[in-house]
Amino acid sequence: PHSKPAPDGILLAAKWMNLDPKNICYVGDSVMDIQAAHAAGSTAIAALWDSLVKPEAMKAENPKYLAQTPDDVWKYFRSWAQL
């Protein structure tokens, strides 16, 4: 498999779990994570709580959701599950 930003890791995990990559939310703290999620056709969630993360660079990759804290990820999952 190729490393990120290639989607190989996400696609392999989806295959192992018998999931459609479109039904996966991928949480990442780097631009390459968001690019990999997009390339896999998955929902990209930007984890912005680490001090090394560059929020503007992450936002430029157009993630579906920007999480300021780990709890924000759970809030997004709960709202997504209700759709």
Steps between C-alpha positions, in 0.01 A plus 500: 500500500600859440518751785273797546380700323423185300173345621646147524486469880140619519394278211674198653332557837164539325554172316597316820187632676281442195403868492440736213763778532216750450367389840825571683583814696876545508638725774840646426737763633697562182437629151599159366234334716230722352631441147500123558141509627390694193688264268326202664159662466464512879381783723797705618502642852784737591631458854623846595576459871871419468730801534699386194196505270480788253126581497507714185677229302247244626204724412640549149453124441123536554433239767134429570540599864752691711543352847657732759491229769459121506150557638414688180562179307242317714254786452543469125454120513180541702359755256607289200331189645171690527488584128 
